[in-house]
XYZ file of C-alpha atoms in Angstrom:
585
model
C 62.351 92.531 -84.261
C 65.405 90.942 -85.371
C 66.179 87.077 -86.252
C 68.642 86.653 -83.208
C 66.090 88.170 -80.853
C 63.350 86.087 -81.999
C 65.132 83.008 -82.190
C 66.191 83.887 -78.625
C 62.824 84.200 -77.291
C 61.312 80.914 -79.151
C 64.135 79.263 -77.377
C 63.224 80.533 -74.104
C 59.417 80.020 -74.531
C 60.452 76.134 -75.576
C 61.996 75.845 -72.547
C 59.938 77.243 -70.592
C 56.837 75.099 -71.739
C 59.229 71.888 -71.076
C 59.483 73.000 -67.449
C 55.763 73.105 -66.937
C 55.259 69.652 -68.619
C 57.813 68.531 -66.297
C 56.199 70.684 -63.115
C 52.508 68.885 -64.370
C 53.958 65.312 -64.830
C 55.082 65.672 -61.397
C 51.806 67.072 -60.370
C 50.154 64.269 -61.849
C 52.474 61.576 -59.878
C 51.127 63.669 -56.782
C 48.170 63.859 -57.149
C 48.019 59.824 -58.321
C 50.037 59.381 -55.197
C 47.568 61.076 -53.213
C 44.564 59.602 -54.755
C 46.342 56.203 -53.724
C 47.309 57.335 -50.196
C 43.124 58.849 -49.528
C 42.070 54.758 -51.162
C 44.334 53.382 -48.314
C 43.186 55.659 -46.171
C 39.332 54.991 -46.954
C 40.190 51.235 -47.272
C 41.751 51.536 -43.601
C 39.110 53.523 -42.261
C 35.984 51.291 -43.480
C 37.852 48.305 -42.601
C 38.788 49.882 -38.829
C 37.869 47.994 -35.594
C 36.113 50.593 -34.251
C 33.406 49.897 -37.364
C 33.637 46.036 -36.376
C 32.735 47.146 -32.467
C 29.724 48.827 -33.726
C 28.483 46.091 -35.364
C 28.934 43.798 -32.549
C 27.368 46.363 -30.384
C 24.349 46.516 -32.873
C 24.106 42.824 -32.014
C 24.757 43.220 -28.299
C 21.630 46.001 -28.612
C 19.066 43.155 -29.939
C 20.329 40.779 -27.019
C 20.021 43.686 -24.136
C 16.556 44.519 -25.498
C 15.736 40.768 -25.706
C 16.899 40.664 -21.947
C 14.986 43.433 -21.176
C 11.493 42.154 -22.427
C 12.588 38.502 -21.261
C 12.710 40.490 -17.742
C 9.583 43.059 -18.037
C 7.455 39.826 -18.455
C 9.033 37.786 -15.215
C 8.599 41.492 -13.552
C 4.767 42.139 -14.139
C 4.315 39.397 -11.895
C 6.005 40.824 -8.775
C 4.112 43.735 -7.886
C 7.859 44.905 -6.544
C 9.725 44.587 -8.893
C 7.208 46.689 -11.042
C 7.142 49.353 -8.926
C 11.172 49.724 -9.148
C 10.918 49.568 -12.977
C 8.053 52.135 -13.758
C 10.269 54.285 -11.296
C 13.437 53.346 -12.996
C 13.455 56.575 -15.550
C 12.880 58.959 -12.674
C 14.109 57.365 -9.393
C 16.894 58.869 -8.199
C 17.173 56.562 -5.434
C 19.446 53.817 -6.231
C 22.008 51.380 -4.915
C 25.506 52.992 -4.616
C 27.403 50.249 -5.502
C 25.473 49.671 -9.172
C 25.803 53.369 -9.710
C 28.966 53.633 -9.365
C 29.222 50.626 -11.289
C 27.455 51.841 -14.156
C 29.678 55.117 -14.467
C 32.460 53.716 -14.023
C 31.757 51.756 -17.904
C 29.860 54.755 -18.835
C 32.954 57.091 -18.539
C 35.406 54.142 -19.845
C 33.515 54.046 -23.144
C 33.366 58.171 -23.214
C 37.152 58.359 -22.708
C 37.575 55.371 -25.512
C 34.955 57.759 -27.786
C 37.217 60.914 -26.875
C 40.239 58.852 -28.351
C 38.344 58.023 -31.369
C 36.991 61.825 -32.152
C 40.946 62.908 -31.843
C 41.872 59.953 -34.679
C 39.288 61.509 -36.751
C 40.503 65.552 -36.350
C 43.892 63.678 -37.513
C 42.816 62.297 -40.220
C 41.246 65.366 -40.892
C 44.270 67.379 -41.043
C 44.973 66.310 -44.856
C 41.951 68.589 -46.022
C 45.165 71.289 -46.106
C 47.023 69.597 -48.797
C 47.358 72.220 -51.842
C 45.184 69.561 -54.558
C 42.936 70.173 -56.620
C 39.476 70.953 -56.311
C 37.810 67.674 -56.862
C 40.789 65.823 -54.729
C 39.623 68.156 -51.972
C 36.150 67.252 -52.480
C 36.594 63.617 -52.209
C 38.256 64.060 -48.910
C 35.416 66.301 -47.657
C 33.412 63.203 -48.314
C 35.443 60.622 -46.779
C 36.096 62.561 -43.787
C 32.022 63.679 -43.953
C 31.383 60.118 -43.929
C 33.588 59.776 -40.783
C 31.537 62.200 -38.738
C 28.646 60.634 -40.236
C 29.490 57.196 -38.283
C 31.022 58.590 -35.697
C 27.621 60.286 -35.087
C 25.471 57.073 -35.121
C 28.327 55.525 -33.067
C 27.830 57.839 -30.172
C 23.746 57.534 -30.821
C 24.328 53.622 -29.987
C 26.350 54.381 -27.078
C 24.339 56.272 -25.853
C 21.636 53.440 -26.450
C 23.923 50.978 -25.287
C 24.456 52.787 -21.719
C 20.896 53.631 -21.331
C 19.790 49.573 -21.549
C 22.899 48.636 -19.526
C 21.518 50.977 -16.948
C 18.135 49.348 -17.364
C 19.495 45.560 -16.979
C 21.407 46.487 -14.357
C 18.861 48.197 -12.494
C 16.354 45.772 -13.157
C 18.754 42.521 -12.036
C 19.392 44.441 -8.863
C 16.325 44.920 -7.864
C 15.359 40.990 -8.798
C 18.477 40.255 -6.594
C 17.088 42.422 -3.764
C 13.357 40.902 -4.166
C 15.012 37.106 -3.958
C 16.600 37.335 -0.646
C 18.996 34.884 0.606
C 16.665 31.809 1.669
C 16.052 31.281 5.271
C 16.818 27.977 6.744
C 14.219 25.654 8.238
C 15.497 26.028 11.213
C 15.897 29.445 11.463
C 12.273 30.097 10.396
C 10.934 27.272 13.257
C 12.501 29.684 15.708
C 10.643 32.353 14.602
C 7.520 30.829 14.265
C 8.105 29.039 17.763
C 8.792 32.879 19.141
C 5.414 34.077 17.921
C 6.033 35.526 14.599
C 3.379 34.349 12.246
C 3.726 36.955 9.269
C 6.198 35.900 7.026
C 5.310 37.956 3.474
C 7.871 37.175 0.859
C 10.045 35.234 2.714
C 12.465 33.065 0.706
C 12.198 29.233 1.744
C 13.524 27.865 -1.305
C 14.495 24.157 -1.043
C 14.202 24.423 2.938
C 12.751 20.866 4.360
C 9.020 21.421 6.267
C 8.038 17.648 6.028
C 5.720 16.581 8.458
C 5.773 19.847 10.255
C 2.073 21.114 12.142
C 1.340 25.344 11.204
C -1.175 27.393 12.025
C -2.221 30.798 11.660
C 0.943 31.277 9.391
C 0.993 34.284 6.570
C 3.363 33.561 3.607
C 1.929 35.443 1.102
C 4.348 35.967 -2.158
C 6.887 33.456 -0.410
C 9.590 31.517 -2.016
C 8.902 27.904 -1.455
C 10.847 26.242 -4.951
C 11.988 23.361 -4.289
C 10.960 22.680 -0.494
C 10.000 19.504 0.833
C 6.329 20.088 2.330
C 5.585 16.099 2.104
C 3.250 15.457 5.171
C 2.800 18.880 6.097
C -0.139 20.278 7.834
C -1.248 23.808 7.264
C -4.430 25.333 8.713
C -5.879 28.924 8.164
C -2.783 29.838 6.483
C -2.811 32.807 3.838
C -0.264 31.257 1.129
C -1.885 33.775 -2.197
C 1.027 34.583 -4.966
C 3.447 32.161 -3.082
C 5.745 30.246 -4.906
C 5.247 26.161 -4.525
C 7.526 25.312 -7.838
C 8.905 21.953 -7.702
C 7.465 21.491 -4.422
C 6.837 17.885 -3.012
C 3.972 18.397 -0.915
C 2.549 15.286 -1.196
C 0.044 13.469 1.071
C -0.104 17.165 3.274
C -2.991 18.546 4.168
C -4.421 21.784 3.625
C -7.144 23.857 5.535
C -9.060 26.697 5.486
C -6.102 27.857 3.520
C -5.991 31.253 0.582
C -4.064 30.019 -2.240
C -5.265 32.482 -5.029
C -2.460 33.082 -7.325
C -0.254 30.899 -5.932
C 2.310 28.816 -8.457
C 2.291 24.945 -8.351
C 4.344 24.853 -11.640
C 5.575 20.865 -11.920
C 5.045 20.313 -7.914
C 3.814 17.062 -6.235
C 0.727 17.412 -5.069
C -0.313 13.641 -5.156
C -2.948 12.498 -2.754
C -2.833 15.940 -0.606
C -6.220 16.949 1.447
C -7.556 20.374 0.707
C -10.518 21.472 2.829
C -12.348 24.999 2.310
C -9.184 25.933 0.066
C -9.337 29.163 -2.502
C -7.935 27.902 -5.414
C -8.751 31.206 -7.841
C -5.863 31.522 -10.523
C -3.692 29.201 -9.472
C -0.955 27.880 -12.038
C -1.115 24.244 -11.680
C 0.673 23.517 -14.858
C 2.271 20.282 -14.942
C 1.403 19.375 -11.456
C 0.934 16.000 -9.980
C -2.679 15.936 -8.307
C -3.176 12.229 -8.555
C -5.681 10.917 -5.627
C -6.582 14.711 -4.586
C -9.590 15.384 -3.438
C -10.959 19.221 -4.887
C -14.608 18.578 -4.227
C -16.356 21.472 -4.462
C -13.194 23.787 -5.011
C -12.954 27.230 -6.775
C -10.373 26.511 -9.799
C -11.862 29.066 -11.650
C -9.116 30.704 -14.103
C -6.391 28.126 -13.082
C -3.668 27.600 -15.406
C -3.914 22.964 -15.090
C -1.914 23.103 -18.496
C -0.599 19.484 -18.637
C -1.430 18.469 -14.913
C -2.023 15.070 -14.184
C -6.156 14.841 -12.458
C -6.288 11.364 -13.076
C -8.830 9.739 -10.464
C -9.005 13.058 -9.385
C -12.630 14.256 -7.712
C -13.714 17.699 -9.157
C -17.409 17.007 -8.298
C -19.154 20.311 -8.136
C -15.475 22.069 -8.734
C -15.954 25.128 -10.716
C -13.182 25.384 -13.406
C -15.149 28.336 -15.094
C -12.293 29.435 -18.009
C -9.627 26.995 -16.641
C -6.806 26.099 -19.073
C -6.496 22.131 -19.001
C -4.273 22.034 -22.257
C -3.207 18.877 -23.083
C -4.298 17.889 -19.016
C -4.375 14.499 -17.631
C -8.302 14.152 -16.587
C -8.529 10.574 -16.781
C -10.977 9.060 -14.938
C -12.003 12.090 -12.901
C -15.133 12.950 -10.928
C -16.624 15.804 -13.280
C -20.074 15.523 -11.615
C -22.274 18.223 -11.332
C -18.662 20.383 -12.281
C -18.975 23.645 -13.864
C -16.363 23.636 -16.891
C -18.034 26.540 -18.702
C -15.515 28.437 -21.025
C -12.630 25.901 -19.931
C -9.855 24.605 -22.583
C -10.144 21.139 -22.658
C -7.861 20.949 -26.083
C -5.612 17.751 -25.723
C -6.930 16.802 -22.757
C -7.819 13.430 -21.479
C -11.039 12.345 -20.433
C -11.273 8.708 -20.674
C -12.980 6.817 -17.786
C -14.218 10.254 -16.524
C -17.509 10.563 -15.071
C -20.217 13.086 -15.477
C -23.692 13.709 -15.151
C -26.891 15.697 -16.567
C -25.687 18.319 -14.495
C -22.424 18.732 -15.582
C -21.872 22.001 -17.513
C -18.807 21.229 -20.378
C -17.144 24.006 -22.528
C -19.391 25.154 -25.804
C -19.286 22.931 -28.734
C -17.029 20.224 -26.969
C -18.760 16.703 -28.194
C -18.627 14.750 -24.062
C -19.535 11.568 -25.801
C -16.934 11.041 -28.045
C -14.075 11.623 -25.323
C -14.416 8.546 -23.795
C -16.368 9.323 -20.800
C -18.890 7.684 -18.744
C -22.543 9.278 -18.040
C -23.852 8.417 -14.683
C -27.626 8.634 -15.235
C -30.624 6.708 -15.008
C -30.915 4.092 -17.550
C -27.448 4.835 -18.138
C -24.786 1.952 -20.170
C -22.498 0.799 -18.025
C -22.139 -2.934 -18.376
C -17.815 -4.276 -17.725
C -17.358 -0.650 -16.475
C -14.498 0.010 -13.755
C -15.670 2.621 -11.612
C -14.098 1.332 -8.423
C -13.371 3.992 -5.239
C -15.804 6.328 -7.646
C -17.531 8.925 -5.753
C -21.247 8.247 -6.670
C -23.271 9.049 -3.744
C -26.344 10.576 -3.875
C -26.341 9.832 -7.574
C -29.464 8.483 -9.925
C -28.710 4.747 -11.512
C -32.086 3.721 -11.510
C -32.567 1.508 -13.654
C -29.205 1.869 -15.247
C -26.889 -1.358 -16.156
C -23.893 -2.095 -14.164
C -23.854 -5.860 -14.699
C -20.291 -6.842 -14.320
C -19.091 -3.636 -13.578
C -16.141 -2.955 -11.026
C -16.975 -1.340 -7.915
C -14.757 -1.953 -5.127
C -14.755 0.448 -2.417
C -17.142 2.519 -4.287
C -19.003 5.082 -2.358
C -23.057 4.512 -3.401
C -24.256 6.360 -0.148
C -27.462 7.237 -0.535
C -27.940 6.736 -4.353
C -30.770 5.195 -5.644
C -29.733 1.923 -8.057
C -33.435 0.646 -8.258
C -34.331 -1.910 -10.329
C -31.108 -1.500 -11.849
C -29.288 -4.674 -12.874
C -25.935 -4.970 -11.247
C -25.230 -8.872 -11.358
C -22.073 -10.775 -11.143
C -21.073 -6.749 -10.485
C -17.756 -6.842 -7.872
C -18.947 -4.257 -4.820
C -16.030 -5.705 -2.558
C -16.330 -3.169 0.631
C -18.770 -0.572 -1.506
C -20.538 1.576 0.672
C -24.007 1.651 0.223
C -25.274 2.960 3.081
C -28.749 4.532 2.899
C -28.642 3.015 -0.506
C -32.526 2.971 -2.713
C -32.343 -0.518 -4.182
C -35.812 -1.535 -4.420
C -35.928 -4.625 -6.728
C -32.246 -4.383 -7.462
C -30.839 -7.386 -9.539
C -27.517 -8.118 -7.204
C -27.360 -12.260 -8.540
C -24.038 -13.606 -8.445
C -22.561 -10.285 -7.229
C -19.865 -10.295 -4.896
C -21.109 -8.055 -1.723
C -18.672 -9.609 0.444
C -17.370 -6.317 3.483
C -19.343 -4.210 2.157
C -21.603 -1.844 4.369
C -25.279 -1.493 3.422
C -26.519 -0.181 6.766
C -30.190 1.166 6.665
C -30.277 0.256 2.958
C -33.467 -0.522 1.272
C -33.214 -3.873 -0.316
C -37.598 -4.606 -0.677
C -37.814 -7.274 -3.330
C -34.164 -7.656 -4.435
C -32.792 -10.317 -5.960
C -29.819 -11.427 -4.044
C -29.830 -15.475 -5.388
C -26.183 -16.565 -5.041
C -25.023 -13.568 -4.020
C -21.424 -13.424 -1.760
C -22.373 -11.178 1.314
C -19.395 -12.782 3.854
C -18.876 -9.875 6.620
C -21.212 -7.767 4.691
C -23.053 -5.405 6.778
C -26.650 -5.417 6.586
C -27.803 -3.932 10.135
C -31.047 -1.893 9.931
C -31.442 -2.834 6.342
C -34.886 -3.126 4.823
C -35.028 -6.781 3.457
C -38.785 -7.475 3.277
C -39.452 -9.610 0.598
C -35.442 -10.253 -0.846
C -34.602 -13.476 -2.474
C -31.519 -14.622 -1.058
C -31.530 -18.333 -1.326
C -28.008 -19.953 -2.629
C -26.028 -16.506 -0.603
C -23.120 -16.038 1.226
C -23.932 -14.777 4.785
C -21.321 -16.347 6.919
C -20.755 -13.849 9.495
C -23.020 -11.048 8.106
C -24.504 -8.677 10.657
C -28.185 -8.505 10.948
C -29.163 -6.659 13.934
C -31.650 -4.434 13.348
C -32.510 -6.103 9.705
C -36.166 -6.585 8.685
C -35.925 -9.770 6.358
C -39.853 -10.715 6.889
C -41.197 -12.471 3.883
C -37.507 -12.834 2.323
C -36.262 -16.085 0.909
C -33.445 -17.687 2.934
C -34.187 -20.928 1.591
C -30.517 -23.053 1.920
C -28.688 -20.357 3.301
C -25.291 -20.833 5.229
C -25.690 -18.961 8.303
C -23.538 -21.346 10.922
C -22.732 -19.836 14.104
C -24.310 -16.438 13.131
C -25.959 -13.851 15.020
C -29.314 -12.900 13.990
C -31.799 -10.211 15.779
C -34.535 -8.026 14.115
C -37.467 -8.753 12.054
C -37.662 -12.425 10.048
C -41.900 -13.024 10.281
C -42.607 -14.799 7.280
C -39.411 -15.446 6.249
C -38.198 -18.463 4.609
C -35.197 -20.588 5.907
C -36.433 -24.046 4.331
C -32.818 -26.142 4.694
C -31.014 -23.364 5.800
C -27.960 -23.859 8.205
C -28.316 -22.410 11.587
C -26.419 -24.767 13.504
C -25.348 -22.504 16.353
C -26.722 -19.574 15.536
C -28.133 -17.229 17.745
C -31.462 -16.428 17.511
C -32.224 -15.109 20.848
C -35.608 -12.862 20.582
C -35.830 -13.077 16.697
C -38.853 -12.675 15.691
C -39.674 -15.469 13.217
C -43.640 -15.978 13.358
C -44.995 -17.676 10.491
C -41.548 -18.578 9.472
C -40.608 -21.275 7.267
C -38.215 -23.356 9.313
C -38.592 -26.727 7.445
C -35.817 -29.511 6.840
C -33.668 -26.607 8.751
C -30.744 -26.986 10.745
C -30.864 -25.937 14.191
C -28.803 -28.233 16.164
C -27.203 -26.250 19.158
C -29.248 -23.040 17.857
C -30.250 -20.322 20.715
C -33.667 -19.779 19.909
C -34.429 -18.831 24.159
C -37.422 -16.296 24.238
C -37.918 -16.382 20.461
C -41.108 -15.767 18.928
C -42.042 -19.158 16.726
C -46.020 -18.663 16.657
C -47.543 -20.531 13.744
C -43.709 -21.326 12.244
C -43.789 -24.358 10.064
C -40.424 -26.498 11.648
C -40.932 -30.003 10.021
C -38.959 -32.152 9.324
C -35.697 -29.603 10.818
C -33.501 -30.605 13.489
C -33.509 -28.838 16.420
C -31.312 -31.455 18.437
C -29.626 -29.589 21.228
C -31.020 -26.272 20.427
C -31.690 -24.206 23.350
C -35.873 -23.144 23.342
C -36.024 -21.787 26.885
C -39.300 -19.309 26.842
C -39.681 -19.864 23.284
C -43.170 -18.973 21.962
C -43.970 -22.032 19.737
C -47.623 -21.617 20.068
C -49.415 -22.996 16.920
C -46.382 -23.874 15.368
C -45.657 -27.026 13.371
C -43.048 -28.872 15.181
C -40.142 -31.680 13.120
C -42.806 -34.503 13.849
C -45.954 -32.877 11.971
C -47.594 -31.764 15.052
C -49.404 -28.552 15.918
C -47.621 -27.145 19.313
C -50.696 -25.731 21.488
């Protein structure tokens, strides 16, 4: 080969290799263009607002399926309701209107997908670009990525439309369960027309005060909010109804089923419940001040924070009752069956109780503050006025300055118990045991002791003003220094009791006083018509303008009393001592 050739060719070859540099420098500004462009275009895409949407519907996916358990709970208690939601996968018997409702987003949100998938086949489109092999890798990624979360964005709409169907089927059917609430009028007309069963109806804040039913079936109905102060309900079937917020105060309630039934925070102060079922009832919160449960089922009932103060719950059974935190304060608990309760928080100060009251396992009674009514039992400065303690056993017990007012002793036996200077203002003791009782100084004064047994009782200075004591046993009672100004006697066997100085002016005495003794006693014009008072102690007594016509004064001892004016037509003073020392024959 020849120089001129050769040098020709070397030329050519030079030139050649400057045009490749020149073709790869440009290649390399491509290809660093396009590594730029696919960064922008990853930046863009992980930055887009569709990304931002599925985050925010990741959030709205932990509220929906906090709605939905919110709901299932308030659902397991309507039997309805539960019915539409266990059907709610495979019903395919829905509302028309909600339906169409839900489609109508479902298909929005498919069309705004469908938008979505076509920006994603455009962005795909740059996978043709002549690059090289690892450019065209890194775009397989980024756009494999993009199918990736386009993937788990149509999983969660999918999830999305599936609760929204839920929620929406589920707040229908609550919407179709809470009807729109019938008036008080309207329903008057219908239960003046006849109609008696009213299941589920919605009376919600609807005003029944002082209104008279019978016979009446509102099982599961709405009362929230109604005004039922006053009302009277008899043989009424009320179980699962709805009484929250209800004032139903001072009603009265009888022969009544309220099992179930919610008194969540309602006013149930001083209401009357007679044969009532009670069985898990929610009474949480509830005002029962001054009710009267005696002998009521409560077993189960839900009395979290309810306020029983004064309350009586003798022989109420409250087997596993929740009284959290409840006001029991100065309650009846006698002869109450509390047996698995919760008594946690609550407050039993001033409550009463007995030997036969059965409390919750390994709860200490005596340190909570409450009082044991037994014999022998510590009870000195107590106040246990309008207590329920009849029938009880005090015997022997000490109530000495206690508070008693309109306390109910019928029938309880308080022998030789010592209750003095004790206030029993218009107590009823009626039938009362208190043989040898210690009443000195105690105020007695309207209070009934009819039939009572009072043998051997001290009653020295003891207020019994208007007190009854008809058909009371009195035999042997020391009374001197009392109060009997206008006490009732009749019937009263006082023989061998001390009346010595007694005030009984103007009063009217009949029944049994043989051997009694009224030494200085005041019975200017009283009536002692009939009395019996043979062998009675009469002396330095006041009788002036006494009726002592037909009495029976054989062997009474009358010196030294004055008996001017007193009236002794067909009295029977044989052998009796008469003012001047004689013997009358």
């Amino acid at each position: 080969m020849n120089t001129p050739d050769s040098e020709l060719n070397l030329a050519s070859l030079v030139d050649r290799i400057s045009k490749i540099e020149k073709e790869q420098e440009l290649r390399r500004k491509n290809i660093t263009w396009l590594k730029q462009y696919f960064d922008e275009l990853k930046k863009e895409f992980n930055n887009r607002h569709e990304l931002e949407q599925l985050q925010a519907m990741q959030q709205e996916i932990l509220q929906l399926n906090s709605q939905v358990a919110d709901l299932q709970q308030r659902l397991n208690k309507s039997s309805n309701i539960v019915d539409i939601l266990n059907d709610s996968e495979n019903s395919t018997e829905v509302k028309t209107l909600d339906d169409a409702e839900i489609v109508k987003q479902f298909f929005e949100r498919v069309e705004r997908q469908q938008k979505q998938d076509t920006l994603i086949e455009e962005s795909a489109v740059t996978e043709n670009i002549d690059i090289p092999e690892i450019e065209n890798q890194e775009e397989i990624d980024i756009v494999a990525e993009e199918t990736k979360n386009s993937t788990a964005f149509n999983d969660l709409e999918f999830q999305i439309e599936r609760v929204i169907w839920i929620v929406n089927r589920l707040y229908a059917a609550e919407e179709d369960h809470q009807d729109i609430p019938v008036s008080a009028e309207e329903f008057w007309r219908r239960y003046e027309s006849g109609e008696r069963d009213f299941t589920g109806i919605n009376l919600a804040g609807v005003d029944l005060s002082v209104k008279i039913i019978s016979r009446v079936n509102l099982t599961q109905a709405n009362l929230k909010n109604a005004n039922l102060k006053g009302i009277s309900i008899t043989y009424g079937q009320l179980n699962g109804a709805n009484f929250q917020d209800v004032d139903i105060s001072n009603s009265s309630l009888s022969s009544c089923n309220l099992n179930e039934a919610n008194f969540y925070n309602a006013n149930l102060e001083n209401i009357k419940l007679n044969s009532v079922s009670l069985e898990n009832v929610t009474l949480e919160k509830a005002n029962l001040a001054g009710v009267h449960l005696y002998q009521i089922n409560l077993s189960c009932a839900n009395l979290k924070g309810a306020n029983l103060s004064k309350v009586n719950l003798r022989k109420a059974t409250l087997l596993g009752a929740d009284l959290n935190n409840a006001n029991l304060e100065g309650a009846n608990l006698l002869e109450a069956n509390l047996e698995g309760a919760n008594l946690e928080g609550a407050n039993l100060q001033r409550a009463i109780y007995n030997l036969q009251t059965i409390f919750p396992k390994d709860f200490i009674v005596s340190q909570a503050g409450a009082y044991l009514i037994a014999p022998g039992a510590s009870l000195a400065k107590t106040d246990l006025s309008g207590y329920d303690l009849s029938q009880v056993n005090l015997t022997g017990a000490d109530l000495s300055n206690a508070k008693l007012e309109s306390t109910n002793l019928q029938g309880a036996d308080l022998s030789q118990a010592n209750v003095g200077s004790a206030n029993l203002t218009k107590a009823k003791l009626n039938n009362t045991k208190l043989i040898q009782i210690n009443l000195r100084f105690a105020n007695l004064s309207e209070a009934n002791l009819w039939g009572a047994n009072l043998t051997a009782a001290q009653l020295t200075n003891t207020n019994l003003m208007q007190t009854t004591l008809e058909a009371a046993n009195m035999t042997a009672a020391e009374l001197s220094g009392a109060n009997l100004k206008n006490a009732k006697f009749n019937g009263a066997n006082l023989s061998g009791a001390n009346l010595s100085g007694v005030n009984l002016v103007g009063v009217n005495l009949s029944g049994n006083f043989s051997g009694t003794n009224l030494s200085n006693a005041n019975l200017c014009s009283a009536s002692l018509q009939g009395l019996k008072l043979d062998g009675a102690n009469l002396t330095s007594s006041d009788l002036r303008g006494a009726n002592l016509s037909c009495a029976k004064l054989e062997k009474a001892n009358l010196k030294n009393a004055n008996i001017s004016g007193a009236n002794l037509e067909k009295t029977n003073l044989k052998g009796a001592i008469m003012p001047d020392g004689t013997t009358h024959d």
